[in-house]
Each structure stands twice: as C-alpha cells, then as structure tokens.
Amino acid sequence: QVQLVESGGGLVQAGGSLRLSCAASGSISSITTMGWYRQRPGNQRELVASISSGGSTNYADSVKGRFTISRDRDSIKSTVYLQMSSLKPEDTAVYYCKVDFWELFRGRSTWGQGTQVTVSS
C-alpha cells in the first residue's frame, strides 16, 4: 500500500509562483507514474502533469512552459513536485496528487487529500 501527504498550496497573486509537494510512503518500490491533477470550480478533475518512473513527463497544454513536474526518492519516501510559475487566476483549483503502483500483480492508484491553490488577479 502507498500513503500520500500533500503540501504547498496557498494564495498567490497572478504572475507568482508556488511549489506543491506530494510525499509517498509505504511500498515505494512499486510506484510507477506520479502525477498532479486539478479540479476547478464547476469542472471535472483534469490532468495537469505526470512523470513516469523513467522520468518521462506529460503536461496539459494549458500549463506547458509554466509548470514543471519532478520527482525524487530516498530510502523511505518518494516525492513528486509541481513547480508552478507565471500563475494565472484560471489556475485556481484544488490540486490532487495521484500515484500509480503495483500491488499483488495488479495496477492500482491512490490519491492525495488535495491542496487548494488560489491565484488572485
């Protein structure tokens, strides 16, 4: 099993920056893809960015060139980061970390608790 703890949300002015972190613990050797999703008011949850275990990244068109996803690992946890720059009011959302992992030869996913990002104009 994998447990997630998110941090780093908050209030920022347009044009500012924030860094989100999501620390995964437990069966970290089974983790494959790590990613960030967001849910804006009145909208469905959408992919923001993801990173594979090999380091390949994928971004939503709306954040390309502004957001950067990265990951690292030590002996007890694997962490995924989302560096957000040039933030816009439309980036306001609850951001969720999602981690894919193997468990008993089956692919599974788990979600973080969500962190609020608010960008003021």
Coordinates of N, CA and C in Angstrom, one line a residue:
Q1 N 0.8 -1.2 0.0 CA 0.0 0.0 0.0 C 0.9 1.2 0.0
V2 N 0.3 2.3 -0.5 CA 1.1 3.6 -0.6 C 0.2 4.7 0.0
Q3 N 0.8 5.5 0.9 CA 0.2 6.6 1.5 C 0.8 7.9 1.0
L4 N -0.1 8.9 0.8 CA 0.3 10.2 0.3 C 0.1 11.4 1.2
V5 N 1.0 12.3 1.3 CA 0.8 13.5 2.0 C 1.2 14.7 1.1
E6 N 0.2 15.6 0.9 CA 0.4 16.7 0.0 C 0.7 18.0 0.9
S7 N 1.5 18.9 0.3 CA 1.7 20.2 0.9 C 2.0 21.2 -0.1
G8 N 1.9 22.5 0.3 CA 2.4 23.6 -0.6 C 1.4 24.5 -1.2
G9 N 0.1 24.2 -1.1 CA -0.9 25.1 -1.7 C -0.9 26.5 -0.9
G10 N -1.8 27.4 -1.4 CA -1.9 28.6 -0.8 C -2.5 29.7 -1.7
L11 N -2.4 30.9 -1.3 CA -2.9 32.1 -2.0 C -1.7 32.8 -2.6
V12 N -1.8 33.2 -3.9 CA -0.7 33.9 -4.6 C -1.3 34.8 -5.6
Q13 N -0.6 35.9 -5.9 CA -1.0 36.9 -6.9 C -0.7 36.3 -8.3
A14 N -1.5 36.8 -9.2 CA -1.2 36.4 -10.6 C 0.2 36.8 -11.0
G15 N 0.9 35.9 -11.7 CA 2.3 36.1 -12.0 C 3.3 35.5 -11.0
G16 N 2.8 35.0 -9.9 CA 3.6 34.5 -8.9 C 3.9 33.0 -9.1
S17 N 4.5 32.4 -8.1 CA 4.9 31.0 -8.1 C 4.5 30.3 -6.8
L18 N 4.3 29.0 -7.0 CA 4.1 28.1 -5.9 C 4.7 26.7 -6.2
R19 N 5.1 26.0 -5.2 CA 5.6 24.7 -5.3 C 4.8 23.7 -4.5
L20 N 4.2 22.7 -5.2 CA 3.5 21.7 -4.5 C 4.4 20.4 -4.3
S21 N 4.2 19.8 -3.2 CA 4.9 18.5 -2.9 C 3.9 17.4 -2.5
C22 N 4.3 16.2 -2.9 CA 3.5 15.0 -2.5 C 4.4 13.9 -2.1
A23 N 4.4 13.6 -0.9 CA 5.4 12.5 -0.4 C 4.6 11.2 -0.3
A24 N 5.1 10.2 -0.9 CA 4.6 8.9 -0.9 C 5.4 8.0 0.0
S25 N 4.7 7.2 0.9 CA 5.4 6.3 1.7 C 4.8 4.9 1.6
G26 N 5.4 3.9 2.2 CA 4.9 2.6 2.1 C 5.6 1.8 1.1
S27 N 4.9 1.2 0.1 CA 5.5 0.3 -0.9 C 6.1 1.2 -2.0
I28 N 7.0 2.0 -1.7 CA 7.5 3.0 -2.7 C 8.2 2.3 -3.9
S29 N 8.7 1.1 -3.7 CA 9.4 0.4 -4.8 C 8.5 0.0 -5.9
S30 N 7.2 0.0 -5.6 CA 6.2 -0.5 -6.5 C 5.6 0.7 -7.3
I31 N 6.0 1.9 -7.0 CA 5.4 3.1 -7.7 C 5.9 3.2 -9.1
T32 N 4.9 3.5 -10.0 CA 5.3 3.8 -11.4 C 5.1 5.3 -11.7
T33 N 3.9 5.6 -12.2 CA 3.7 7.0 -12.6 C 3.2 7.8 -11.4
M34 N 3.7 9.1 -11.3 CA 3.2 10.0 -10.3 C 2.7 11.3 -11.1
G35 N 1.7 11.9 -10.6 CA 1.1 13.0 -11.3 C 0.3 13.9 -10.5
W36 N 0.0 15.0 -11.1 CA -0.9 16.1 -10.5 C -2.1 16.3 -11.3
Y37 N -3.2 16.4 -10.6 CA -4.5 16.7 -11.3 C -5.1 17.9 -10.6
R38 N -6.0 18.6 -11.2 CA -6.7 19.7 -10.5 C -8.2 19.7 -10.8
Q39 N -8.9 20.2 -9.9 CA -10.4 20.4 -10.1 C -10.8 21.8 -9.9
R40 N -11.1 22.5 -10.9 CA -11.6 23.9 -10.8 C -13.0 23.9 -10.5
P41 N -13.5 25.0 -9.9 CA -14.9 25.0 -9.5 C -15.8 24.8 -10.7
G42 N -16.8 23.9 -10.6 CA -17.7 23.6 -11.6 C -17.2 22.7 -12.8
N43 N -15.9 22.3 -12.6 CA -15.3 21.4 -13.7 C -14.9 20.1 -13.1
Q44 N -14.7 19.2 -14.1 CA -14.2 17.8 -13.7 C -12.7 17.9 -13.4
R45 N -12.3 16.9 -12.7 CA -10.8 16.8 -12.4 C -10.1 16.5 -13.7
E46 N -9.0 17.2 -13.9 CA -8.2 17.1 -15.1 C -6.7 16.9 -14.8
L47 N -6.0 16.3 -15.7 CA -4.6 16.1 -15.6 C -3.9 17.4 -15.8
V48 N -2.9 17.7 -14.9 CA -2.1 18.8 -15.1 C -0.7 18.4 -15.6
A49 N -0.1 17.4 -14.9 CA 1.2 16.9 -15.4 C 1.4 15.5 -14.7
S50 N 2.2 14.7 -15.4 CA 2.6 13.4 -14.9 C 4.1 13.1 -15.2
I51 N 4.7 12.2 -14.5 CA 6.0 11.8 -14.7 C 6.2 10.3 -14.4
S52 N 6.8 9.6 -15.4 CA 6.9 8.2 -15.3 C 8.1 7.8 -14.4
S53 N 8.3 6.6 -14.1 CA 9.4 6.1 -13.3 C 10.7 6.4 -14.0
G54 N 10.7 6.4 -15.3 CA 11.8 6.7 -16.1 C 12.1 8.2 -16.3
G55 N 11.2 9.0 -15.8 CA 11.4 10.5 -15.9 C 10.7 11.1 -17.1
S56 N 10.0 10.4 -17.9 CA 9.2 11.0 -19.0 C 8.1 11.8 -18.4
T57 N 7.9 13.0 -19.0 CA 6.9 13.9 -18.5 C 5.8 14.2 -19.5
N58 N 4.6 14.5 -19.0 CA 3.5 14.9 -19.8 C 2.8 16.0 -19.2
Y59 N 2.4 17.1 -20.0 CA 1.8 18.3 -19.4 C 0.5 18.6 -20.2
A60 N -0.5 19.1 -19.5 CA -1.6 19.7 -20.1 C -1.2 20.9 -20.9
D61 N -1.8 21.2 -22.1 CA -1.4 22.3 -22.9 C -1.5 23.6 -22.2
S62 N -2.4 23.7 -21.3 CA -2.6 25.0 -20.6 C -1.5 25.4 -19.6
V63 N -0.7 24.4 -19.3 CA 0.4 24.7 -18.3 C 1.8 24.5 -18.9
K64 N 1.9 24.1 -20.1 CA 3.2 23.9 -20.7 C 4.0 25.2 -20.7
G65 N 5.2 25.1 -20.3 CA 6.1 26.3 -20.3 C 6.0 27.1 -19.0
R66 N 5.0 26.7 -18.1 CA 4.8 27.4 -16.9 C 5.0 26.5 -15.7
F67 N 4.6 25.3 -15.8 CA 4.7 24.3 -14.7 C 5.8 23.3 -15.0
T68 N 6.4 22.8 -14.0 CA 7.4 21.7 -14.1 C 7.2 20.7 -13.1
I69 N 7.1 19.4 -13.5 CA 7.0 18.3 -12.6 C 8.3 17.6 -12.5
S70 N 8.6 17.1 -11.2 CA 9.8 16.4 -11.0 C 9.5 15.4 -9.9
R71 N 10.5 14.5 -9.7 CA 10.3 13.5 -8.6 C 11.7 13.1 -8.1
D72 N 11.7 12.7 -6.8 CA 12.9 12.1 -6.3 C 12.5 11.1 -5.3
R73 N 13.6 10.4 -4.8 CA 13.3 9.2 -3.9 C 14.5 9.1 -2.9
D74 N 14.2 8.8 -1.7 CA 15.2 8.3 -0.7 C 14.8 7.0 -0.2
S75 N 15.3 6.5 0.9 CA 15.1 5.2 1.4 C 13.7 4.9 1.9
I76 N 13.0 6.0 2.3 CA 11.7 5.8 2.9 C 10.5 6.5 2.2
K77 N 10.8 7.4 1.3 CA 9.7 8.0 0.6 C 10.1 8.4 -0.8
S78 N 9.1 8.5 -1.6 CA 9.2 9.0 -3.0 C 8.3 10.3 -3.1
T79 N 8.9 11.3 -3.6 CA 8.2 12.6 -3.6 C 8.1 13.2 -5.0
V80 N 6.9 13.7 -5.3 CA 6.7 14.3 -6.6 C 6.4 15.8 -6.3
Y81 N 7.0 16.7 -7.2 CA 6.8 18.1 -7.0 C 6.2 18.7 -8.3
L82 N 5.5 19.8 -8.0 CA 4.9 20.6 -9.1 C 5.3 22.0 -8.9
Q83 N 6.3 22.5 -9.7 CA 6.7 23.9 -9.6 C 5.8 24.7 -10.6
M84 N 5.1 25.6 -10.0 CA 4.1 26.4 -10.8 C 4.6 27.9 -10.9
S85 N 4.8 28.4 -12.1 CA 5.2 29.8 -12.3 C 4.3 30.5 -13.2
S86 N 4.4 31.8 -13.2 CA 3.5 32.6 -14.0 C 2.0 32.2 -13.9
L87 N 1.7 32.1 -12.6 CA 0.3 31.6 -12.3 C -0.7 32.6 -12.8
K88 N -1.9 32.1 -13.2 CA -3.0 32.8 -13.7 C -4.2 32.5 -12.8
P89 N -5.2 33.5 -12.8 CA -6.4 33.2 -12.0 C -7.1 31.9 -12.4
E90 N -7.0 31.5 -13.6 CA -7.6 30.3 -14.1 C -6.9 29.0 -13.6
D91 N -5.8 29.2 -12.9 CA -5.1 28.1 -12.3 C -5.7 27.8 -10.9
T92 N -6.6 28.6 -10.5 CA -7.2 28.4 -9.2 C -8.0 27.1 -9.2
A93 N -7.6 26.2 -8.2 CA -8.2 24.9 -8.2 C -7.8 24.1 -6.9
V94 N -8.4 23.0 -6.7 CA -7.8 22.1 -5.7 C -6.9 21.1 -6.5
Y95 N -5.7 21.0 -6.1 CA -4.7 20.2 -6.8 C -4.6 18.9 -6.0
Y96 N -4.6 17.8 -6.8 CA -4.5 16.4 -6.2 C -3.3 15.7 -6.8
C97 N -2.6 15.0 -5.9 CA -1.5 14.1 -6.3 C -2.1 12.8 -6.6
K98 N -1.7 12.1 -7.6 CA -2.1 10.7 -7.9 C -0.8 9.9 -8.2
V99 N -0.8 8.7 -7.5 CA 0.3 7.8 -7.7 C -0.2 6.4 -8.1
D100 N 0.4 5.9 -9.2 CA 0.1 4.5 -9.7 C 1.2 3.6 -9.1
F101 N 0.7 2.4 -8.7 CA 1.7 1.4 -8.2 C 1.2 0.0 -8.4
W102 N 2.1 -0.9 -8.3 CA 1.7 -2.4 -8.4 C 1.5 -2.9 -7.0
E103 N 0.4 -3.8 -7.0 CA 0.1 -4.5 -5.7 C -0.4 -5.8 -6.1
L104 N 0.3 -6.9 -5.7 CA -0.1 -8.2 -6.0 C -0.4 -8.4 -7.5
F105 N 0.5 -7.9 -8.3 CA 0.5 -8.0 -9.7 C -0.7 -7.3 -10.4
R106 N -1.3 -6.4 -9.7 CA -2.4 -5.6 -10.2 C -2.0 -4.1 -10.1
G107 N -2.3 -3.3 -11.2 CA -2.1 -1.9 -11.1 C -3.2 -1.2 -10.3
R108 N -2.7 -0.3 -9.4 CA -3.6 0.4 -8.6 C -3.2 1.9 -8.5
S109 N -4.1 2.7 -8.0 CA -3.8 4.1 -7.9 C -4.3 4.6 -6.5
T110 N -3.7 5.7 -6.1 CA -4.1 6.3 -4.9 C -4.0 7.8 -5.0
W111 N -4.9 8.5 -4.3 CA -4.9 10.0 -4.4 C -4.6 10.7 -3.1
G112 N -4.0 11.8 -3.2 CA -3.7 12.7 -2.1 C -5.0 13.3 -1.6
Q113 N -4.9 14.1 -0.5 CA -6.1 14.7 0.1 C -6.5 16.0 -0.6
G114 N -5.6 16.5 -1.5 CA -5.9 17.7 -2.2 C -5.4 18.9 -1.4
T115 N -4.9 19.9 -2.2 CA -4.5 21.2 -1.6 C -5.0 22.3 -2.5
Q116 N -5.5 23.4 -1.8 CA -6.1 24.5 -2.5 C -5.0 25.5 -3.0
V117 N -5.1 25.8 -4.3 CA -4.3 26.9 -4.9 C -5.3 28.0 -5.3
T118 N -5.0 29.2 -4.9 CA -5.9 30.3 -5.2 C -5.0 31.4 -5.8
V119 N -5.3 31.8 -7.0 CA -4.5 32.9 -7.7 C -5.4 34.1 -7.8
S120 N -5.0 35.2 -7.2 CA -5.8 36.4 -7.3 C -5.3 37.3 -8.4
S121 N -6.2 38.0 -9.0 CA -5.9 38.9 -10.1 C -5.5 40.3 -9.7

